[in-house]
Tab-separated table of C-alpha atoms and ligand atoms in Angstrom:
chain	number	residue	atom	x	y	z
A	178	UNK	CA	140.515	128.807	227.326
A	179	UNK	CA	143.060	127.083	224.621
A	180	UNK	CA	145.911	124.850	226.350
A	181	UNK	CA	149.045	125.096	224.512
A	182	UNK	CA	150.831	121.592	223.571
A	183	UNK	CA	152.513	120.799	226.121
A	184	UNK	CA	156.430	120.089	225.772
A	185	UNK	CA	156.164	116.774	228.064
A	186	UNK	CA	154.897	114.001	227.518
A	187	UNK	CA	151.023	113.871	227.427
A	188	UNK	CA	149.113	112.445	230.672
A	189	UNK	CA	146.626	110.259	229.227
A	190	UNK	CA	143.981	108.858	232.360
A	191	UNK	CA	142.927	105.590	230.983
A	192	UNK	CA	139.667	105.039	232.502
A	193	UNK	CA	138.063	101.295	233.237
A	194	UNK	CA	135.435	98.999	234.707
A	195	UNK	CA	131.884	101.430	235.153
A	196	UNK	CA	129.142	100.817	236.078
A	197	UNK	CA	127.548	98.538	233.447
A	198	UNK	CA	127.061	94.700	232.899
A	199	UNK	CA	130.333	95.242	230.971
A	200	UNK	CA	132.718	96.189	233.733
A	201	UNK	CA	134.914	92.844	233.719
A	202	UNK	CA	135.143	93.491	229.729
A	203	UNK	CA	136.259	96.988	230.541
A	204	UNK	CA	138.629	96.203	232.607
A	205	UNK	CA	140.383	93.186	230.303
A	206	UNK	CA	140.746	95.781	227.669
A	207	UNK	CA	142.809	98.242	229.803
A	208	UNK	CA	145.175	95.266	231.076
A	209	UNK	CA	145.462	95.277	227.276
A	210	UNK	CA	145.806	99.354	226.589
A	211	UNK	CA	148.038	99.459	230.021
A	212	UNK	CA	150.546	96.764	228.682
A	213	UNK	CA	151.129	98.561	225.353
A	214	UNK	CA	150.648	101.969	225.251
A	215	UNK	CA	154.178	103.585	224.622
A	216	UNK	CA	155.129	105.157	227.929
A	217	UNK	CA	158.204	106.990	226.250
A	218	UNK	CA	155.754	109.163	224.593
A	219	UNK	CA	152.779	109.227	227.233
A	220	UNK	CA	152.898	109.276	231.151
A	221	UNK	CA	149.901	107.012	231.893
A	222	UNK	CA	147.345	107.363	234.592
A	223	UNK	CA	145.227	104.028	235.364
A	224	UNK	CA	141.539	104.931	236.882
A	225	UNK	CA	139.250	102.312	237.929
A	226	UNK	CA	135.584	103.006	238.245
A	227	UNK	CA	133.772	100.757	240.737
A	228	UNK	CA	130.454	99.397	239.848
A	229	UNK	CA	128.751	102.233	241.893
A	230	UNK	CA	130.714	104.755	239.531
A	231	UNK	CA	132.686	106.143	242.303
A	232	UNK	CA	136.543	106.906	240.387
A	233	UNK	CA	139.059	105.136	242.545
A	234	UNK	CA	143.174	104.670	242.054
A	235	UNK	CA	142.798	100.789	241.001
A	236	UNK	CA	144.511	98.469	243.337
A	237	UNK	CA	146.988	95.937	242.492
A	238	UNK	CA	148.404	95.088	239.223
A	239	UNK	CA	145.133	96.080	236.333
A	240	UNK	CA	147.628	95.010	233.318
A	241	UNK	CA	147.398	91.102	234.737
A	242	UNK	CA	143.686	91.238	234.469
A	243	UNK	CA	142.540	88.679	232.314
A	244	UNK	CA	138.912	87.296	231.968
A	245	UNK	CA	139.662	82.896	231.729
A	246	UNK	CA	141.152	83.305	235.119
A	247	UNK	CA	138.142	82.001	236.796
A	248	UNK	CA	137.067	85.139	238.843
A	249	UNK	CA	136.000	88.501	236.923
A	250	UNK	CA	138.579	91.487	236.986
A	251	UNK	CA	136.421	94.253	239.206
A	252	UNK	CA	137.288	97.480	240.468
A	253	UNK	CA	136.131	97.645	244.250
A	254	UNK	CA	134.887	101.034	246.034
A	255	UNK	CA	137.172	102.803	248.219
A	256	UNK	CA	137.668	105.520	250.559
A	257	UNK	CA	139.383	107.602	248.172
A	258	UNK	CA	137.395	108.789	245.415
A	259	UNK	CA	139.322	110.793	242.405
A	260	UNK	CA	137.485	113.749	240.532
A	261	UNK	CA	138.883	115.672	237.485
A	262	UNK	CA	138.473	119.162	237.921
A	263	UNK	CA	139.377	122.491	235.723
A	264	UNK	CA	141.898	124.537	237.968
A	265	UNK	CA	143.681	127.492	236.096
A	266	UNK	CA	143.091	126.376	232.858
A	267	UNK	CA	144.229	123.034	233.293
A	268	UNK	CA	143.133	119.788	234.030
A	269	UNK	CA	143.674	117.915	237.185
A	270	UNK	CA	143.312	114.423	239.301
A	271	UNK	CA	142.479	115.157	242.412
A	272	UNK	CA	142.208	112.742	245.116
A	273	UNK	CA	139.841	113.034	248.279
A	274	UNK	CA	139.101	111.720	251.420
A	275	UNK	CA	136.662	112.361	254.181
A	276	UNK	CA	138.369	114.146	256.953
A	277	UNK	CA	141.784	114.404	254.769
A	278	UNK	CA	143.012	117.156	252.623
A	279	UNK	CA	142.391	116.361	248.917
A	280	UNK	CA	145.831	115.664	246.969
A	281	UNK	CA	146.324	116.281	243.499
A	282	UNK	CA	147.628	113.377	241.510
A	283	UNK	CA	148.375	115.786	238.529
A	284	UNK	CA	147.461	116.940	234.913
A	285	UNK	CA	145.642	115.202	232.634
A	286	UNK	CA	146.001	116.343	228.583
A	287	UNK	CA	143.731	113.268	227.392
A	288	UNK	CA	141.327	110.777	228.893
A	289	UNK	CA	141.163	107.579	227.279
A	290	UNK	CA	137.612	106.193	228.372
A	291	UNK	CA	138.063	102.664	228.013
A	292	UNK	CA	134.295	102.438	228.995
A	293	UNK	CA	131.648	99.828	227.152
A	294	UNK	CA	128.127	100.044	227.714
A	295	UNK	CA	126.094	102.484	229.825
A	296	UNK	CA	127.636	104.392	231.892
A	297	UNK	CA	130.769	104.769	229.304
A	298	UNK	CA	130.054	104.200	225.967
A	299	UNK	CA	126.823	106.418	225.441
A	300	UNK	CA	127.757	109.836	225.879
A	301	UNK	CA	127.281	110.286	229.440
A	302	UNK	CA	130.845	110.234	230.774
A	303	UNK	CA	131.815	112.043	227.300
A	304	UNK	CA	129.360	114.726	228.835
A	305	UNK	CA	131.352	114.970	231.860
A	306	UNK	CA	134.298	115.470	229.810
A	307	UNK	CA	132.859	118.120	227.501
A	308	UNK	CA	131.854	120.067	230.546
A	309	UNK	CA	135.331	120.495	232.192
A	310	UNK	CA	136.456	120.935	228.003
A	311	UNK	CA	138.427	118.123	228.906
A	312	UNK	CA	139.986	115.910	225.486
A	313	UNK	CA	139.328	112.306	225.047
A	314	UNK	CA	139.267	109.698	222.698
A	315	UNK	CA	136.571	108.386	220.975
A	316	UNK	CA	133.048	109.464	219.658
A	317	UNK	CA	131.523	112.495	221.294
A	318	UNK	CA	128.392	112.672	223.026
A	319	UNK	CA	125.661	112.298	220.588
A	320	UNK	CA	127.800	109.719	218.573
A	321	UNK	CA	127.883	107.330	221.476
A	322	UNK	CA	124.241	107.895	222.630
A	323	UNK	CA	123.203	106.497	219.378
A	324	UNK	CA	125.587	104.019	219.105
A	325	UNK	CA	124.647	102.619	222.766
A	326	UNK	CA	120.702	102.692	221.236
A	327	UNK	CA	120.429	99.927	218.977
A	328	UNK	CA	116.699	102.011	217.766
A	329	UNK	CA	117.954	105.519	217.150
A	330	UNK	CA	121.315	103.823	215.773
A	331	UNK	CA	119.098	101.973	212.936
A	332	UNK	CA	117.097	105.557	212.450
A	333	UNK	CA	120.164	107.179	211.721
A	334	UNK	CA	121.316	104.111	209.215
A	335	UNK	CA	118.309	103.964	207.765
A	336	UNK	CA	117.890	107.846	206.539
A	337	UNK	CA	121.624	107.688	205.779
A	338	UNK	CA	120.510	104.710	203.352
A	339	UNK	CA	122.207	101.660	204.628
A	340	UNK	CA	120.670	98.871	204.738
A	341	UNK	CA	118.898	98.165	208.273
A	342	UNK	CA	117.150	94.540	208.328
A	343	UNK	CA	112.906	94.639	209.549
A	344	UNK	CA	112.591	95.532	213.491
A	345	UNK	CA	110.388	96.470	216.206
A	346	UNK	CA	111.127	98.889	218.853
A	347	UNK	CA	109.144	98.513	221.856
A	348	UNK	CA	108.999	101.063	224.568
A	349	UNK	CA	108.339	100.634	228.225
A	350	UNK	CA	105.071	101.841	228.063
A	351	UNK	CA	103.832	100.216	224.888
A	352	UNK	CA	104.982	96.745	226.839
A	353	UNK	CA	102.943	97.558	230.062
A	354	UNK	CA	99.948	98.941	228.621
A	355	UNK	CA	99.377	96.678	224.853
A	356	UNK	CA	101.369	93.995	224.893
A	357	UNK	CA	99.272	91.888	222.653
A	358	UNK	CA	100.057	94.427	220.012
A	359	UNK	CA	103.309	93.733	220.819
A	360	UNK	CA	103.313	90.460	220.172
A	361	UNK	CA	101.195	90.666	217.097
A	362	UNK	CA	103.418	93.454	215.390
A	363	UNK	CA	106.872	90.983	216.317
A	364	UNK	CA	104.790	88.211	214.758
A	365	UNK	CA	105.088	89.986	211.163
A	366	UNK	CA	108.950	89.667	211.795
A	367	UNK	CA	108.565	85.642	211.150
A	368	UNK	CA	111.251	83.323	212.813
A	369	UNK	CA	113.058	83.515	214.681
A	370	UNK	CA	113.427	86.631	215.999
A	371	UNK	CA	115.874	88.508	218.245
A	372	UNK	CA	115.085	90.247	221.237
A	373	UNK	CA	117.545	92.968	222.517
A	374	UNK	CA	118.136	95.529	225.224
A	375	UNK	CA	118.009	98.537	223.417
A	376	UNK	CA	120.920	99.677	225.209
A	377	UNK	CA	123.568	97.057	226.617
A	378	UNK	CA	126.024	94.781	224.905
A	379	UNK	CA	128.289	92.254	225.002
A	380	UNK	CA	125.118	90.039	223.446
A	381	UNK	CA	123.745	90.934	227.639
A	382	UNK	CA	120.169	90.330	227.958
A	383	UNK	CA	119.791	89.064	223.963
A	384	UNK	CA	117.717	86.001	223.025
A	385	UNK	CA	117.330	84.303	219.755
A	386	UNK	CA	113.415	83.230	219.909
A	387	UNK	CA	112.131	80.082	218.121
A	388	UNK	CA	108.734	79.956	218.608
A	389	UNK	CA	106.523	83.135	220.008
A	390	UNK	CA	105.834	81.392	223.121
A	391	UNK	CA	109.457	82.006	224.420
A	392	UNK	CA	108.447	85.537	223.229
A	393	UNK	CA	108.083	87.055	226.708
A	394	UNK	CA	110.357	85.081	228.555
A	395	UNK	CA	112.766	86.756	226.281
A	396	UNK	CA	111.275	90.022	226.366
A	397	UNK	CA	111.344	89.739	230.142
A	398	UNK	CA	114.980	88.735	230.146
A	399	UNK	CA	116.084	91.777	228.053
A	400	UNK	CA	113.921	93.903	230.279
A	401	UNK	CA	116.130	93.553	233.232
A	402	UNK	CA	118.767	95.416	230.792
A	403	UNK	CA	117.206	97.755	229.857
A	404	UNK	CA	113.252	98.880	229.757
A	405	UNK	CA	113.433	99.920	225.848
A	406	UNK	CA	113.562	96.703	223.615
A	407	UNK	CA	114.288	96.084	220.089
A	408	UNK	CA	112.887	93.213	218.442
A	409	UNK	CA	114.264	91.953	215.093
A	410	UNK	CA	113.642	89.575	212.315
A	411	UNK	CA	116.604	86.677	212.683
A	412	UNK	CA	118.954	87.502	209.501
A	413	UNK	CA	120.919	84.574	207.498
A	414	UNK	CA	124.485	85.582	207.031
A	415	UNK	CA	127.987	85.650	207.839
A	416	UNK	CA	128.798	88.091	210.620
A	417	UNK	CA	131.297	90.729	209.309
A	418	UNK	CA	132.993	93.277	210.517
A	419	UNK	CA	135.255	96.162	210.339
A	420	UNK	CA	137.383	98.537	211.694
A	421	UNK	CA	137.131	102.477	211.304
A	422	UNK	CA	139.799	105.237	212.374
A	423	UNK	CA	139.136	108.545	212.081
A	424	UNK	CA	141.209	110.642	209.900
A	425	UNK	CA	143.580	113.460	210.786
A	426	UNK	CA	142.519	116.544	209.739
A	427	UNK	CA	140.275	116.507	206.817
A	428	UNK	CA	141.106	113.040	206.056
A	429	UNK	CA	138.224	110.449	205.426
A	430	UNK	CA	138.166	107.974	207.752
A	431	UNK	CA	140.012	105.233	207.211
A	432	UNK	CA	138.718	101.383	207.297
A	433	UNK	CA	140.613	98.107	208.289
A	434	UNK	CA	140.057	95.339	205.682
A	435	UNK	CA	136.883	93.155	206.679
A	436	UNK	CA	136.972	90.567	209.231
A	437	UNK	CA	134.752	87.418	210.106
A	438	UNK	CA	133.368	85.821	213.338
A	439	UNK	CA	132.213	82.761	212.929
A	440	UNK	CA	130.665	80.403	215.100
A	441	UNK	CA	129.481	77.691	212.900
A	442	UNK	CA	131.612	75.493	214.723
A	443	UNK	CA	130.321	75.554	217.983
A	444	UNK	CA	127.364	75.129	219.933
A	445	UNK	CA	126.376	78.341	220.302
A	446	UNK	CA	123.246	79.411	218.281
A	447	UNK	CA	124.379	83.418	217.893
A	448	UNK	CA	127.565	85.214	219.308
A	449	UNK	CA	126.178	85.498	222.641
A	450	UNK	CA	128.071	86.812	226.145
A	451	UNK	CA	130.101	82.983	226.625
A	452	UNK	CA	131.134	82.799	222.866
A	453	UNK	CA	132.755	86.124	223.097
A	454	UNK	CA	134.260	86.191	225.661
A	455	UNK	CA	134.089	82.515	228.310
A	456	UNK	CA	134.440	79.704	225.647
A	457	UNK	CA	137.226	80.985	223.969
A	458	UNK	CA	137.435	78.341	220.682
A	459	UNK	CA	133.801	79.333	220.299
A	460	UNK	CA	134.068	81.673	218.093
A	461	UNK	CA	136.725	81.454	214.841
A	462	UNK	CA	137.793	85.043	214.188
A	463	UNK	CA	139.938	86.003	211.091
A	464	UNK	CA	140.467	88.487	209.075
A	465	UNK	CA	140.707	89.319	205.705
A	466	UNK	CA	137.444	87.602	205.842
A	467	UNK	CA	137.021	85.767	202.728
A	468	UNK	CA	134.569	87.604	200.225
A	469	UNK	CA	134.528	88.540	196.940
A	470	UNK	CA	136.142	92.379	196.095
A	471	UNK	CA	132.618	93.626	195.808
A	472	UNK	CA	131.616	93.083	198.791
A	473	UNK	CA	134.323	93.978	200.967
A	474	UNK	CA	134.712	97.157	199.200
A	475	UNK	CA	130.581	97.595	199.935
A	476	UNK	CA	131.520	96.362	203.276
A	477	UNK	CA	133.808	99.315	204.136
A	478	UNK	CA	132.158	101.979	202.285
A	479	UNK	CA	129.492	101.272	204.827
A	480	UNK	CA	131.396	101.210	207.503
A	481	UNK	CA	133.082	104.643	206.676
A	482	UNK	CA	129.128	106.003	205.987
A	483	UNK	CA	127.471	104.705	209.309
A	484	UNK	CA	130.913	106.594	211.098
A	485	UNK	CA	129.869	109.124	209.611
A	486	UNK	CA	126.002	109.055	209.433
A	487	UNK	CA	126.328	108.886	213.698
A	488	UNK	CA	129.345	111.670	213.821
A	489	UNK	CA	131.541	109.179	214.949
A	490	UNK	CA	135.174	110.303	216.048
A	491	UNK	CA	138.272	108.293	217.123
A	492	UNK	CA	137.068	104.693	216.378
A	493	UNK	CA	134.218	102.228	215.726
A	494	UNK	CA	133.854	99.019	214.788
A	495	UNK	CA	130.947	98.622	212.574
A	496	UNK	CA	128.761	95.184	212.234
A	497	UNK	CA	127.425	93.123	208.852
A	498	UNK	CA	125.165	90.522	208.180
A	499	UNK	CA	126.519	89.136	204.896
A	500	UNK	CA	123.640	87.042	203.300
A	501	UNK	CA	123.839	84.264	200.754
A	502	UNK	CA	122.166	86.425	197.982
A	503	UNK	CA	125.109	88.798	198.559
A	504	UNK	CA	123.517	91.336	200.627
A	505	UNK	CA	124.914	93.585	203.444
A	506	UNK	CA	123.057	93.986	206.030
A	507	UNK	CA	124.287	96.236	209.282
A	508	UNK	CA	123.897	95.185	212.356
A	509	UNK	CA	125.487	97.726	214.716
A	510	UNK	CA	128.085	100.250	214.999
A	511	UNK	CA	130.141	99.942	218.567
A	512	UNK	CA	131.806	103.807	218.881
A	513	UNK	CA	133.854	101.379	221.989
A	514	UNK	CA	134.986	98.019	220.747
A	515	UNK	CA	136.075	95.402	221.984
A	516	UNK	CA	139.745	97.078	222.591
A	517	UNK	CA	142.151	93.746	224.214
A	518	UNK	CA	144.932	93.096	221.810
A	519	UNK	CA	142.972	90.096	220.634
A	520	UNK	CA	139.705	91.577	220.157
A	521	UNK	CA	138.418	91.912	217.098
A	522	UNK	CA	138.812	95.880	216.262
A	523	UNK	CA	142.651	95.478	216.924
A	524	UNK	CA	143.146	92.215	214.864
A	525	UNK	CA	141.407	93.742	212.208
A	526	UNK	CA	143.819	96.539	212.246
A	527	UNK	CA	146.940	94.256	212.502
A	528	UNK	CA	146.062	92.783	209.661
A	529	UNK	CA	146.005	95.591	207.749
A	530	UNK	CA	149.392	96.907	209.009
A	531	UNK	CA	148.451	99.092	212.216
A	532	UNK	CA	149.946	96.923	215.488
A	533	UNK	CA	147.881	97.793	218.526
A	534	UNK	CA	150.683	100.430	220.134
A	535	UNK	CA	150.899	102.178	217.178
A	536	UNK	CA	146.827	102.068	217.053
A	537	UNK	CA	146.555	103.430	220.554
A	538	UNK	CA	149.007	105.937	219.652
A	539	UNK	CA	146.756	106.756	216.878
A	540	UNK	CA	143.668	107.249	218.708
A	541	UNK	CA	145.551	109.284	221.294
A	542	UNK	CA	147.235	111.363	218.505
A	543	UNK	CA	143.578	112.531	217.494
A	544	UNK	CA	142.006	113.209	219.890
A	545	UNK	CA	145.106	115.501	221.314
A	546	UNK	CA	144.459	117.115	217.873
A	547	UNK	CA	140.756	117.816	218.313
A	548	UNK	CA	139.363	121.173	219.268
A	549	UNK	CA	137.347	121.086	222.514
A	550	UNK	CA	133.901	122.239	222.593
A	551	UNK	CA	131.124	122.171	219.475
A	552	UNK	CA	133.559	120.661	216.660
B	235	LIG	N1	118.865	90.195	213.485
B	235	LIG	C1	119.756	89.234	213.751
B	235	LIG	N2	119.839	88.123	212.980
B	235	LIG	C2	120.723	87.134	213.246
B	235	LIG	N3	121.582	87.167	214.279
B	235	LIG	C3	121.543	88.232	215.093
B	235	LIG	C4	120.644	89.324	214.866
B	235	LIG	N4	120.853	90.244	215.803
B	235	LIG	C5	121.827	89.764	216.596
B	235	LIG	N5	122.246	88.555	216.187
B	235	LIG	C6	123.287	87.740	216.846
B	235	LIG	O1	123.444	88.204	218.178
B	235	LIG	C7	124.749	88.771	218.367
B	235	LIG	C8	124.679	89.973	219.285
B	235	LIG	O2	123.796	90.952	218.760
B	235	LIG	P1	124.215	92.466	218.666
B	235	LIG	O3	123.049	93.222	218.136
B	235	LIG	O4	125.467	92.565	217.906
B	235	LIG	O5	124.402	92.863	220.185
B	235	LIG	P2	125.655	93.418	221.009
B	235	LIG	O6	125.565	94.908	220.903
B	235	LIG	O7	125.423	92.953	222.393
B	235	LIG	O8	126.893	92.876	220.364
B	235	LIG	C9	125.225	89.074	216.960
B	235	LIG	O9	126.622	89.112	216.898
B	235	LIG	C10	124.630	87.917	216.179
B	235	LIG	O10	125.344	86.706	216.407
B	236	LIG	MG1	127.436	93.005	218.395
């Protein structure tokens, strides 16, 4: 069933916290997306989901969440749990209780899943959505599985020819039942290497590994993130990044110019969990990043192909190891960013003109646009 436009404004559900190790994150960003989305075009609809993934109506104030207040934003459980749900061809909040009569808290045109990690980012609330034919923003379901799996994500790269630096994925079972292959296959990686979740974020569970016998101690730590690993050779280069909207219509995407995180400055030996987001003069970020034409026009063409090479939609934020001999490397494409107004996906886009209202605008604008169903 098609849903005309509808001549009000749009109810956009703006969905935060989830279930994964990035729930405070989550939540930060929609204090951000709650403060400045324009609510003279869109009638806005906060949704918190507790860590146990039941949908509540968030208490308090979510837009004064902030992460350097000391305690951790969190969505807590309640009694009430929402559900969306298709009735006559539209799509509606409904709250329920036991022993009460379920209320409906009204239409929703868009949802805005404001989701990292699993749980959010990797296609599985996307799923939901698809079911119930319900619009959203951001990458669809297969599009945010890979981008949540740091292995199939560098499969994809790789046959779409960017350049992927030397890794090792390592399943459950090949851990439990041959680990000293393990270790021997990681040992043709050199030093150091780094051992990652294959599906978290936020730098959770990641380890930068001097010598191989912190090799399981880091392999352990990852572990508790996730049960698939990837293992990779430590790359020399400036972290770069940037910033990819979709296009309307038949447009390309489009790509913010190039920014830079550095952390030279501080103590930290990678961009790890506290240098994003707890010590906040850890990390320098700025954008333009400073590199020659060539390479930030290589920079964005490969940013527009690894959108593309995943089936990206809405936004991503793809990652760069820029070396000294003037390679790109990618890291990582995130199909959720970092989304508070001073993360870096936004900044990036400030800095080439697009102010973070007018970005969230954008990003709601397409995905009203989109079809539902196979696309
Ligand atoms: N192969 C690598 N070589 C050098 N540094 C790395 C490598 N992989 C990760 N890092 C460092 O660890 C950080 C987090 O890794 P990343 O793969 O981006 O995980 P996340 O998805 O959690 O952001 C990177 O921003 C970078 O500082
Ligand atoms: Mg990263």
């Amino acid at each position: 069933m098609t849903e005309q436009t509808p001549a009000r404004k749009p109810r956009v559900a703006v969905l935060f916290g989830g279930r994964s190790s990035e729930h405070a994150v989550s939540c930060v960003t929609a204090a951000g997306v709650l403060g400045a989305i324009d609510r003279s075009k869109y009638q806005v609809i906060p949704i918190g989901i507790a860590r146990n993934g039941q949908w509540v109506l968030p208490e308090g104030n979510p837009e004064q969440w902030a992460l350097n207040s000391g305690e951790l934003p969190e969505v807590g459980p309640s009694d009430e749990t929402v559900t969306l749900a298709e009735i006559g061809g539209t799509h509606q909040l409904i709250v329920a209780q036991t022993n009460e009569v379920p209320r409906e808290l009204g239409t929703v045109d868009v949802v805005f899943p404001l989701l990292h990690g699993p749980f959010g980012e990797d296609g599985t609330v996307q799923g939901m959505l698809e079911l119930s034919d319900t619009r959203y923003v951001g990458a669809g379901v297969l599009a945010s599985a890979v981008g949540m799996d740091k292995h199939f994500m560098k499969v994809i790269f790789a046959a779409a020819g960017l350049n992927v630096g030397p890794y090792v994925a390592v399943t459950d079972r090949q851990w439990r039942t041959d680990p000293a292959a393990v270790r021997a296959e990681v040992a043709t990686l050199g030093l150091p290497v780094f051992v990652k979740p294959a599906r978290a974020g936020s730098s959770m569970g990641i380890s930068k590994v001097d010598a191989l016998d912190q090799l399981d101690a880091a392999i352990a730590s990852a572990r508790e993130h996730d049960l698939k690993l990837v293992i990779e050779a430590g790359i020399v280069g400036r972290e770069i990044e940037c910033a990819v909207l979709q296009g309307h219509g038949t447009d390309a995407p489009r790509t913010s110019m190039p920014g830079e995180v550095d952390i030279s400055g501080s103590t930290h030996t990678f961009y790890d969990f506290a240098a994003k987001y707890v010590d906040e003069k850890a990390a320098a970020l700025s954008c333009p990043a400073d590199l020659p034409a060539d390479a930030a026009a290589a920079v964005r063409e490969q940013a527009a192909a690894a959108f593309e090479a995943v089936g990206a939609e809405g936004l991503s934020r793809v990652d760069f190891f820029y070396t000294e001999q003037g390679d790109v490397i990618i890291n990582e494409i995130n199909t959720m960013p970092g989304f508070t107004p001073v993360s870096m996906y936004p900044q990036m886009w400030a800095a080439s003109g697009l102010s973070y209202s007018e970005l969230i605008d954008e990003l709601i604008s397409l995905a009203l646009e989109r079809p539902v169903g196979l696309r």
